[in-house]
XYZ file of C-alpha atoms in Angstrom:
643
model
C 18.745 -20.919 27.184
C 17.587 -18.361 24.583
C 19.585 -18.338 21.365
C 20.072 -15.166 19.362
C 19.859 -15.297 15.608
C 23.285 -14.325 14.188
C 23.443 -10.948 12.475
C 23.785 -10.944 8.689
C 27.090 -9.739 7.227
C 26.960 -5.926 6.822
C 27.483 -6.109 3.038
C 24.710 -8.703 2.635
C 22.308 -6.744 4.829
C 22.995 -3.454 3.056
C 22.711 -5.020 -0.407
C 19.331 -6.494 0.584
C 18.206 -3.077 1.859
C 19.278 -1.531 -1.445
C 17.267 -4.092 -3.433
C 14.219 -3.542 -1.196
C 14.513 0.201 -1.818
C 14.399 -0.511 -5.562
C 11.219 -2.545 -4.978
C 9.711 0.376 -3.072
C 10.626 2.829 -5.831
C 9.000 0.523 -8.373
C 5.830 0.234 -6.240
C 5.607 3.998 -5.803
C 6.117 4.606 -9.524
C 3.432 1.992 -10.320
C 1.060 3.872 -8.005
C 1.969 7.138 -9.746
C 1.556 5.624 -13.211
C -1.805 4.057 -12.375
C -3.198 7.098 -10.576
C -1.682 9.961 -12.596
C 0.010 9.059 -15.891
C -2.461 6.565 -17.339
C -5.722 8.093 -16.145
C -8.197 10.697 -17.302
C -8.472 14.116 -15.692
C -11.756 13.097 -14.045
C -10.248 9.911 -12.579
C -7.239 11.840 -11.265
C -9.593 14.227 -9.496
C -11.510 11.319 -7.928
C -8.251 9.759 -6.715
C -7.223 13.024 -5.052
C -4.013 13.328 -7.109
C -5.273 16.305 -9.145
C -6.900 19.676 -8.447
C -8.842 20.955 -11.447
C -9.892 23.577 -12.231
C -8.046 25.978 -9.956
C -8.238 29.752 -9.699
C -5.004 31.729 -9.532
C -5.402 34.072 -6.545
C -1.985 35.757 -6.532
C 1.692 35.398 -7.327
C 4.765 37.134 -5.937
C 8.551 36.865 -5.896
C 9.683 35.371 -2.596
C 13.044 34.819 -0.889
C 15.612 33.560 -3.377
C 13.972 35.286 -6.372
C 11.470 32.438 -6.818
C 7.818 32.794 -7.796
C 5.288 31.792 -5.138
C 1.673 31.242 -6.237
C -1.570 31.007 -4.276
C -4.431 29.059 -5.868
C -7.895 27.853 -4.886
C -9.588 24.626 -5.943
C -12.958 25.402 -7.522
C -13.598 21.937 -8.956
C -14.720 19.287 -6.406
C -14.037 21.415 -3.291
C -13.547 19.543 0.031
C -12.828 16.222 -1.724
C -10.027 14.174 -0.073
C -6.621 14.579 -1.710
C -2.967 13.603 -1.231
C -1.364 17.060 -1.459
C 0.675 18.131 1.558
C 3.562 20.520 2.226
C 6.756 19.460 0.462
C 5.102 17.374 -2.284
C 6.406 17.759 -5.841
C 3.643 18.906 -8.214
C 3.069 19.881 -11.823
C 1.082 23.022 -12.747
C -0.643 22.527 -16.113
C -2.939 24.308 -18.541
C -5.747 22.213 -20.014
C -5.335 23.052 -23.704
C -3.816 21.398 -26.773
C -0.274 22.312 -25.708
C -0.663 20.611 -22.276
C 2.156 22.877 -21.059
C 3.513 22.122 -17.579
C 5.718 23.693 -14.897
C 7.232 21.817 -11.939
C 6.704 23.198 -8.435
C 6.760 22.298 -4.737
C 3.839 22.700 -2.299
C 4.404 25.220 0.539
C 1.117 24.545 2.339
C -2.464 23.374 1.872
C -5.306 24.895 3.909
C -8.779 23.635 3.007
C -9.207 24.311 -0.709
C -6.284 26.717 -0.948
C -2.695 25.906 -1.791
C 0.551 27.833 -1.954
C 3.418 26.502 -4.044
C 6.812 27.656 -5.331
C 7.781 27.252 -8.986
C 11.105 25.512 -9.622
C 12.003 27.769 -12.565
C 12.964 31.452 -12.440
C 10.130 32.761 -14.627
C 6.352 32.688 -14.687
C 4.998 30.400 -17.440
C 3.919 32.442 -20.472
C 0.811 30.210 -20.781
C -0.516 31.129 -17.333
C -3.616 32.845 -18.724
C -4.151 30.637 -21.812
C -6.797 28.335 -20.330
C -8.030 26.517 -17.233
C -5.241 25.608 -14.825
C -4.794 22.446 -12.779
C -2.303 20.690 -10.497
C -1.101 17.073 -10.730
C 1.003 15.081 -8.289
C 4.584 14.442 -9.489
C 6.741 11.381 -8.848
C 9.663 12.312 -6.577
C 12.584 10.499 -8.209
C 15.278 12.718 -6.669
C 14.848 11.202 -3.179
C 15.281 7.661 -4.511
C 18.397 8.683 -6.467
C 19.922 10.237 -3.330
C 19.130 7.156 -1.221
C 20.453 4.688 -3.803
C 23.676 6.682 -4.183
C 24.085 6.581 -0.386
C 23.538 2.799 -0.328
C 26.168 2.290 -3.043
C 28.588 4.522 -1.172
C 28.046 2.931 2.261
C 28.608 -0.525 0.750
C 32.082 0.673 -0.314
C 32.780 2.549 2.950
C 36.335 2.833 4.285
C 38.046 4.204 7.381
C 35.929 5.841 10.062
C 32.711 5.563 8.000
C 33.225 1.788 7.749
C 33.795 1.521 11.534
C 30.704 3.603 12.266
C 28.604 1.652 9.749
C 29.478 -1.702 11.313
C 28.940 -0.350 14.843
C 25.451 0.915 13.964
C 24.606 -2.497 12.488
C 25.699 -4.211 15.708
C 29.037 -5.739 14.629
C 31.218 -3.605 16.937
C 30.355 -2.618 20.482
C 29.902 1.169 20.737
C 32.417 2.869 23.015
C 31.912 5.700 25.485
C 34.028 8.199 27.380
C 33.431 8.474 31.153
C 30.115 10.236 31.850
C 30.700 13.999 32.038
C 29.205 15.984 34.942
C 25.760 17.462 34.288
C 26.054 21.008 32.899
C 24.847 23.739 35.242
C 21.585 25.618 34.769
C 19.651 22.840 32.995
C 15.896 22.620 33.576
C 15.732 18.906 32.771
C 14.442 16.003 34.874
C 16.665 13.126 36.010
C 16.104 10.733 33.030
C 16.594 13.665 30.624
C 19.891 14.646 32.287
C 21.029 11.009 32.192
C 20.204 10.818 28.453
C 22.095 14.079 27.854
C 25.224 12.895 29.728
C 25.045 9.535 27.930
C 24.902 11.296 24.531
C 27.827 13.583 25.385
C 29.929 10.558 26.409
C 29.264 8.581 23.202
C 32.161 8.036 20.802
C 30.105 6.227 18.130
C 26.361 6.260 18.774
C 23.834 7.258 21.432
C 20.060 6.925 21.349
C 17.535 9.142 23.129
C 14.342 7.083 23.263
C 11.461 9.501 23.786
C 7.973 8.052 24.399
C 4.984 10.416 23.934
C 5.072 13.607 26.002
C 8.470 12.935 27.608
C 10.227 16.057 26.289
C 12.400 14.398 23.648
C 12.774 17.596 21.611
C 13.590 19.659 24.721
C 16.286 17.149 25.701
C 17.706 16.903 22.181
C 17.968 20.695 21.861
C 19.967 20.851 25.103
C 22.294 18.071 23.895
C 22.831 19.952 20.609
C 23.563 23.168 22.537
C 26.212 21.416 24.645
C 27.831 19.744 21.615
C 27.959 23.041 19.683
C 29.861 24.590 22.612
C 32.443 21.787 22.328
C 32.644 21.319 18.551
C 31.562 24.583 16.917
C 29.436 23.074 14.133
C 26.947 20.170 13.980
C 24.593 18.627 11.420
C 20.964 18.100 12.502
C 18.609 15.998 10.352
C 15.105 14.519 10.437
C 13.028 12.589 7.876
C 10.352 15.277 7.426
C 10.468 18.999 6.728
C 8.045 19.649 9.604
C 10.411 17.982 12.093
C 13.404 19.914 10.713
C 11.476 23.202 10.933
C 10.525 22.531 14.568
C 14.157 21.863 15.499
C 15.384 24.932 13.595
C 12.875 27.050 15.558
C 13.853 25.597 18.937
C 17.585 25.898 18.229
C 17.221 29.521 17.091
C 15.446 30.260 20.383
C 18.666 29.059 22.073
C 20.466 31.860 20.168
C 22.392 29.410 18.020
C 23.280 30.350 14.439
C 21.058 28.048 12.342
C 21.159 27.428 8.588
C 18.047 25.671 7.252
C 19.037 23.773 4.109
C 16.522 22.778 1.423
C 14.041 24.099 -1.138
C 12.365 27.267 0.272
C 8.907 25.844 -0.558
C 9.558 22.938 1.801
C 10.476 25.282 4.639
C 7.950 26.736 7.095
C 7.516 30.485 6.434
C 8.794 31.321 9.935
C 12.059 29.569 9.040
C 12.685 31.357 5.718
C 15.134 33.836 7.350
C 17.315 30.819 8.320
C 17.486 29.400 4.756
C 20.477 29.933 2.466
C 18.393 32.404 0.422
C 17.191 34.183 3.579
C 20.661 34.451 5.107
C 22.044 35.677 1.759
C 19.360 38.378 1.540
C 20.251 39.684 5.025
C 24.036 39.625 4.430
C 25.684 43.101 4.424
C 27.175 42.476 0.946
C 23.911 41.317 -0.670
C 23.043 44.802 -2.020
C 26.359 44.878 -3.857
C 25.641 41.421 -5.314
C 22.247 42.602 -6.603
C 23.860 45.747 -8.068
C 26.458 43.697 -9.976
C 23.825 41.290 -11.319
C 21.571 44.155 -12.406
C 24.442 46.003 -14.112
C 25.553 42.820 -15.931
C 21.989 42.295 -17.206
C 21.737 45.948 -18.336
C 25.011 45.676 -20.286
C 23.850 42.460 -21.934
C 20.516 44.032 -22.924
C 22.309 47.073 -24.378
C 24.573 44.786 -26.435
C 21.580 43.161 -28.093
C 19.624 46.370 -28.493
C 20.376 46.568 -32.228
C 19.016 43.496 -33.967
C 19.770 44.314 -37.611
C 22.446 45.859 -39.860
C 25.017 47.779 -37.945
C 28.570 48.724 -38.829
C 31.980 47.981 -37.418
C 31.847 50.534 -34.603
C 28.493 49.122 -33.418
C 29.985 45.619 -33.546
C 32.960 46.752 -31.448
C 30.564 48.475 -29.056
C 28.592 45.228 -28.703
C 31.766 43.229 -28.009
C 32.819 45.752 -25.379
C 29.396 45.652 -23.707
C 29.357 41.835 -23.709
C 32.881 41.758 -22.239
C 31.798 44.204 -19.540
C 28.641 42.160 -18.876
C 30.694 38.964 -18.646
C 33.200 40.622 -16.289
C 30.422 41.922 -14.014
C 28.765 38.496 -14.021
C 32.066 36.872 -12.993
C 32.451 39.430 -10.184
C 28.888 38.670 -9.042
C 29.589 34.921 -9.020
C 32.782 35.469 -7.034
C 30.957 37.676 -4.525
C 28.119 35.149 -4.264
C 30.627 32.395 -3.454
C 32.229 34.621 -0.795
C 28.800 35.351 0.748
C 27.944 31.659 0.774
C 31.312 30.689 2.257
C 30.976 33.402 4.918
C 27.473 32.215 5.878
C 28.560 28.562 6.079
C 31.652 29.427 8.133
C 29.579 31.352 10.713
C 26.817 28.716 10.980
C 26.748 26.572 14.136
C 23.843 24.252 13.281
C 23.082 22.982 9.771
C 19.465 21.701 9.644
C 18.282 19.493 6.766
C 16.050 16.590 5.889
C 17.906 13.290 5.572
C 17.615 13.211 1.768
C 18.513 16.899 1.528
C 21.593 16.635 3.749
C 24.082 16.623 0.871
C 21.994 18.713 -1.501
C 24.247 21.789 -1.383
C 27.746 21.711 -2.965
C 29.404 23.407 0.029
C 27.683 21.097 2.528
C 28.817 18.043 0.532
C 32.440 19.018 1.213
C 31.948 19.303 4.983
C 32.698 16.728 7.665
C 31.071 16.878 11.106
C 32.174 15.386 14.407
C 28.505 14.850 15.378
C 25.316 14.171 13.430
C 21.906 14.304 15.121
C 18.938 12.440 13.609
C 15.556 13.280 15.161
C 12.312 11.322 14.587
C 14.619 8.450 13.621
C 11.842 5.897 14.199
C 10.094 7.347 11.121
C 13.155 7.322 8.874
C 13.869 4.803 6.125
C 17.304 3.262 6.680
C 18.682 4.270 3.230
C 17.848 7.923 3.974
C 19.842 7.783 7.235
C 23.011 6.665 5.449
C 23.098 9.933 3.438
C 24.218 12.195 6.333
C 25.936 9.428 8.361
C 28.756 9.445 5.783
C 29.411 13.087 6.696
C 29.927 12.410 10.426
C 32.185 10.762 13.020
C 29.360 9.809 15.406
C 25.546 9.744 15.437
C 23.031 10.694 18.115
C 19.557 9.358 17.335
C 16.320 10.557 18.930
C 12.897 9.030 18.375
C 10.476 6.300 19.350
C 10.147 3.058 17.390
C 6.750 2.477 19.019
C 5.193 5.428 17.193
C 4.550 5.908 13.466
C 6.876 3.870 11.238
C 8.035 5.123 7.828
C 5.379 4.947 5.110
C 6.114 2.086 2.696
C 3.930 1.349 -0.341
C 5.431 -2.047 -1.243
C 3.983 -4.743 1.021
C 6.745 -7.174 0.001
C 9.558 -4.678 0.646
C 8.105 -3.874 4.074
C 7.710 -7.553 4.977
C 11.231 -8.429 3.831
C 12.853 -5.801 6.053
C 12.537 -2.252 4.683
C 10.065 -1.390 7.465
C 12.767 -2.052 10.095
C 14.501 1.265 10.633
C 18.166 1.839 11.434
C 16.906 3.308 14.737
C 15.273 -0.042 15.641
C 18.379 -1.981 14.634
C 20.548 0.269 16.809
C 18.228 -0.004 19.820
C 18.160 -3.813 19.698
C 21.783 -4.402 18.624
C 23.927 -1.751 20.354
C 22.468 -1.223 23.836
C 23.161 2.501 23.384
C 19.660 3.764 24.284
C 18.440 5.793 27.246
C 14.676 6.153 27.662
C 12.959 9.301 28.933
C 10.477 8.151 31.580
C 8.554 11.203 32.836
C 5.727 12.421 30.587
C 4.144 15.879 30.843
C 1.059 15.425 28.660
C -1.470 12.840 29.831
C -3.576 12.014 32.851
C -2.123 8.817 34.326
C -5.156 6.731 33.197
C -4.635 7.840 29.577
C -0.901 7.091 29.835
C -0.965 3.761 31.670
C -2.102 1.380 28.901
C 0.604 2.560 26.475
C 3.173 2.484 29.267
C 2.454 -1.185 29.985
C 2.061 -2.207 26.352
C 5.086 -0.489 24.805
C 7.427 0.877 27.468
C 7.728 -1.896 30.042
C 5.502 -0.039 32.524
C 8.294 2.506 33.085
C 6.430 5.697 32.120
C 5.479 8.037 34.963
C 3.069 10.947 34.779
C 4.585 14.184 36.085
C 2.709 15.382 39.215
C 1.472 18.445 37.288
C -0.516 16.259 34.842
C -1.060 12.942 36.646
C -4.489 13.899 37.935
C -5.630 16.721 35.699
C -9.193 16.499 34.383
C -11.726 18.643 32.571
C -14.028 18.400 35.624
C -13.538 16.727 39.033
C -15.994 13.922 38.194
C -15.223 13.681 34.442
C -13.528 10.360 33.611
C -10.265 11.008 31.720
C -10.700 7.868 29.578
C -13.808 6.234 28.124
C -14.231 3.345 25.718
C -17.682 3.440 24.095
C -18.555 -0.053 22.863
C -20.809 -0.179 19.786
C -21.074 -4.009 19.762
C -24.606 -5.200 18.996
C -25.772 -1.770 17.843
C -25.735 -2.546 14.114
C -23.251 0.282 13.403
C -21.761 -1.482 10.369
C -18.774 -0.244 8.375
C -19.363 0.760 4.725
C -16.935 0.672 1.813
C -16.714 3.813 -0.320
C -16.548 2.364 -3.879
C -14.762 5.430 -5.297
C -11.910 5.701 -2.789
C -11.969 2.073 -1.503
C -11.823 3.558 1.990
C -14.147 2.711 4.888
C -16.580 4.803 6.896
C -19.158 4.195 9.626
C -22.125 6.555 9.471
C -23.740 5.579 12.778
C -20.458 5.638 14.681
C -19.875 9.190 13.419
C -23.364 10.176 14.626
C -22.708 8.572 18.021
C -19.381 10.383 18.318
C -20.955 13.791 17.745
C -23.747 13.004 20.210
C -21.209 12.008 22.877
C -19.098 15.122 22.232
C -22.179 17.385 22.409
C -23.142 15.810 25.737
C -19.617 16.401 27.084
C -19.740 20.060 26.020
C -23.106 20.511 27.773
C -21.571 19.254 31.030
C -18.560 21.534 30.619
C -20.726 24.576 29.861
C -22.960 23.834 32.857
C -19.839 23.821 35.050
C -18.714 27.174 33.630
C -15.760 25.841 31.614
C -14.780 28.131 28.714
C -14.784 25.453 26.006
C -13.667 27.893 23.297
C -10.191 27.840 24.864
C -9.957 24.043 24.691
C -8.147 22.277 21.866
C -9.918 19.169 20.599
C -9.340 16.599 17.901
C -11.011 13.632 16.235
C -8.860 10.831 14.843
C -10.237 8.407 12.277
C -7.903 5.834 10.724
C -9.742 5.901 7.381
C -9.894 8.928 5.059
C -13.537 8.201 4.180
C -14.457 8.563 7.876
C -12.436 11.794 8.115
C -14.377 13.084 5.103
C -17.735 12.021 6.598
C -17.018 13.635 9.988
C -15.788 16.815 8.265
C -18.925 17.009 6.098
C -21.198 16.460 9.121
C -19.536 19.160 11.227
C -21.465 22.102 9.666
C -24.657 20.324 10.832
C -23.436 20.767 14.435
C -23.437 24.597 14.799
C -23.417 24.603 18.627
C -20.505 22.187 18.640
C -18.531 24.258 16.134
C -19.203 27.396 18.152
C -18.199 25.767 21.444
C -15.052 24.165 19.966
C -13.600 26.453 17.277
C -10.244 24.645 17.653
C -11.545 21.218 16.565
C -9.385 19.277 14.094
C -10.450 16.092 12.276
C -7.780 13.967 10.613
C -5.968 10.634 10.316
C -3.493 9.349 12.907
C -0.486 10.395 10.820
C -1.566 14.042 10.812
C -1.608 14.126 14.637
C 1.897 12.658 15.171
C 3.828 14.927 17.539
C 0.699 16.870 18.532
C -1.526 16.976 21.610
C -5.088 18.067 22.433
C -7.060 18.644 25.649
C -9.818 16.401 24.294
C -9.350 13.610 21.751
C -11.915 11.273 20.197
C -10.968 8.173 18.204
C -13.428 6.551 15.790
C -12.161 3.016 15.065
C -14.698 2.570 12.186
C -14.301 -1.205 11.720
C -17.420 -3.245 12.532
C -17.969 -6.553 10.744
C -18.832 -10.163 11.524
C -15.477 -11.433 10.210
C -13.416 -9.664 12.867
C -11.354 -7.938 10.159
C -9.522 -4.841 11.380
C -7.127 -4.208 8.449
C -4.227 -1.869 9.146
C -5.585 -1.124 12.634
C -3.568 -4.213 13.557
C -0.530 -1.883 13.334
C -0.304 -1.222 17.059
C 2.269 1.569 16.668
C -0.341 3.628 14.853
C -2.790 3.064 17.712
C -0.122 4.005 20.245
C 0.101 7.421 18.576
C -3.697 7.791 18.559
C -4.062 6.797 22.229
C -1.376 9.215 23.454
C -2.504 12.550 21.940
C -5.079 13.450 24.653
C -4.159 15.425 27.752
C -7.321 15.385 29.881
C -10.014 13.429 28.034
C -9.778 10.483 25.638
C -12.883 8.815 24.175
C -12.520 5.748 21.935
C -15.522 4.443 19.975
C -15.390 0.936 18.526
C -16.977 -2.488 18.217
C -15.500 -4.884 20.800
C -16.962 -7.867 18.908
C -14.829 -6.926 15.873
C -11.673 -5.925 17.755
C -11.811 -8.295 20.724
C -10.033 -11.211 19.021
C -6.898 -9.135 18.449
C -4.546 -9.566 21.469
C -3.645 -5.855 21.636
C -7.261 -4.649 21.624
C -8.269 -7.471 23.971
C -5.749 -6.132 26.510
C -7.064 -2.604 25.933
C -10.618 -3.818 26.696
C -9.335 -5.487 29.887
C -7.622 -2.233 30.868
C -10.715 -0.034 30.428
C -12.714 -2.550 32.502
C -9.993 -2.448 35.172
C -10.199 1.350 35.596
C -13.985 1.562 35.160
C -13.777 3.311 31.782
C -15.984 0.883 29.816
C -19.310 2.255 28.472
C -21.861 0.744 26.127
C -23.345 2.915 23.409
C -26.760 1.761 24.653
C -26.209 3.628 27.956
C -26.752 7.052 26.384
C -27.299 6.859 22.618
C -30.982 6.072 22.823
C -31.979 8.193 25.840
């Protein structure tokens, strides 16, 4: 009979998690120190943690009276870098003063970046010399997570009950299943997940494999709960996930408030931010008038710098009193506006670490908290909003991308196990969505068997869809024996495979020829290329201009790492596995969750290129090779590469 390992005591488990978080913070700071603090400007550029020099294209005042700046990288254009939306950065001038200003990245497109300054004013050194951007260490997130861990260790009352239930020490309880609400356009497993979530007293989990409509289901659950409870808190680990939910919930005509730094919010969501909602409030003009008048009075008071008599002194006092009174009125009105906005909000949307970032939100208590993309969330981050709620509804998939952890030891000792995973295995509170609306059944089937117990079904609308009637939906192109060896880039210590990249473009060009011959409008197709290594992404990106017909035929072609494609889909997807060596080393490609994401992005055509001799000894890839043989999807590169 199988024996189950006893669960650790909650206090012991949480204390260990807290210590592992400290290890992770230390590892991330070491990375920052080695790559940014203790390195030359040239080395920082090579590492992709610095843009220098940059050209200032424009600046403007955005929502919330903050300065937004657009810049372009003119030094080392197209080099790989680590900057993405939401990252904390430091704008600097390369002169003796080494003056700096903190900011947050709004977006990065090619060699252009938009960011929002944290301060209220433009730096006075903006035109004093060549400008650059460095990566900043984000200490605030670690402080928020550590504070949450300390607090949850000392939990009392309902928070203590909920904590111990989530960790598997109490069985979660449920009300009787409510009837399905009328007018829902959900399938049977989605309706079951919705009813299950509505019945939960402590915790419910919506397990959403790729393409199964997890977000659609979650939005409907949120809509139903708002009708019952009035206000809910909705969180996710990333700003992109929060923005998507805020969009979808607004489409349902719910009143949404998007918490967080405006720079970390998608531009379409700015009207839902605190600043955006303030600016559209009927009393906002009066607030601006009071602030302006207070500033005018203050300026008048200090108009006379030198010798002035008693009457001038009295006049100054009067003006300062008036300015102070107007400022107090403005602050009172601002608080009223804020309170009014919060009172009328139905859905508060925030990242996990930003959930208690606003003073008014910190004081609130919610009946229900929703955490989306919970399979990507570090456990300490989840405890931040959980302390504000009576019950939690998780949504996610622990078989897709895990949270990014820099400390190998912290990951190995347990930090990589998410609260979502613990809840799925310990509470039995999960319902899985089983019908997917993305992939041809041959693209879906391997992941279904490998990760989801063979329970995934392809919806009839997608089960047989193809680019052409005789075009195989899945191909594995084996490069074994071809001599396509991997190469290490000494600068970035990343890997690339020149010949595999060439083979990929040849295969894609051949596919496009067949599609064009059949009259398919390829310009309307969305295509992507996934490479697990940044050096291969760089190589494929640099080679693309040498393929003018391909670029013309597929203007919507994206090339990136697996992580960048999480949550996305494409009509056509190519995967370049890169690794090819005699030692059978596959590095982090042994992380099967990452490969699950890669293999489930394609809708109608998936082509995987790799060396079976290198990958074949790994059990996961061995089963994948068996599967492609089973459905007749195996090809050798020799079949067409050397025609």
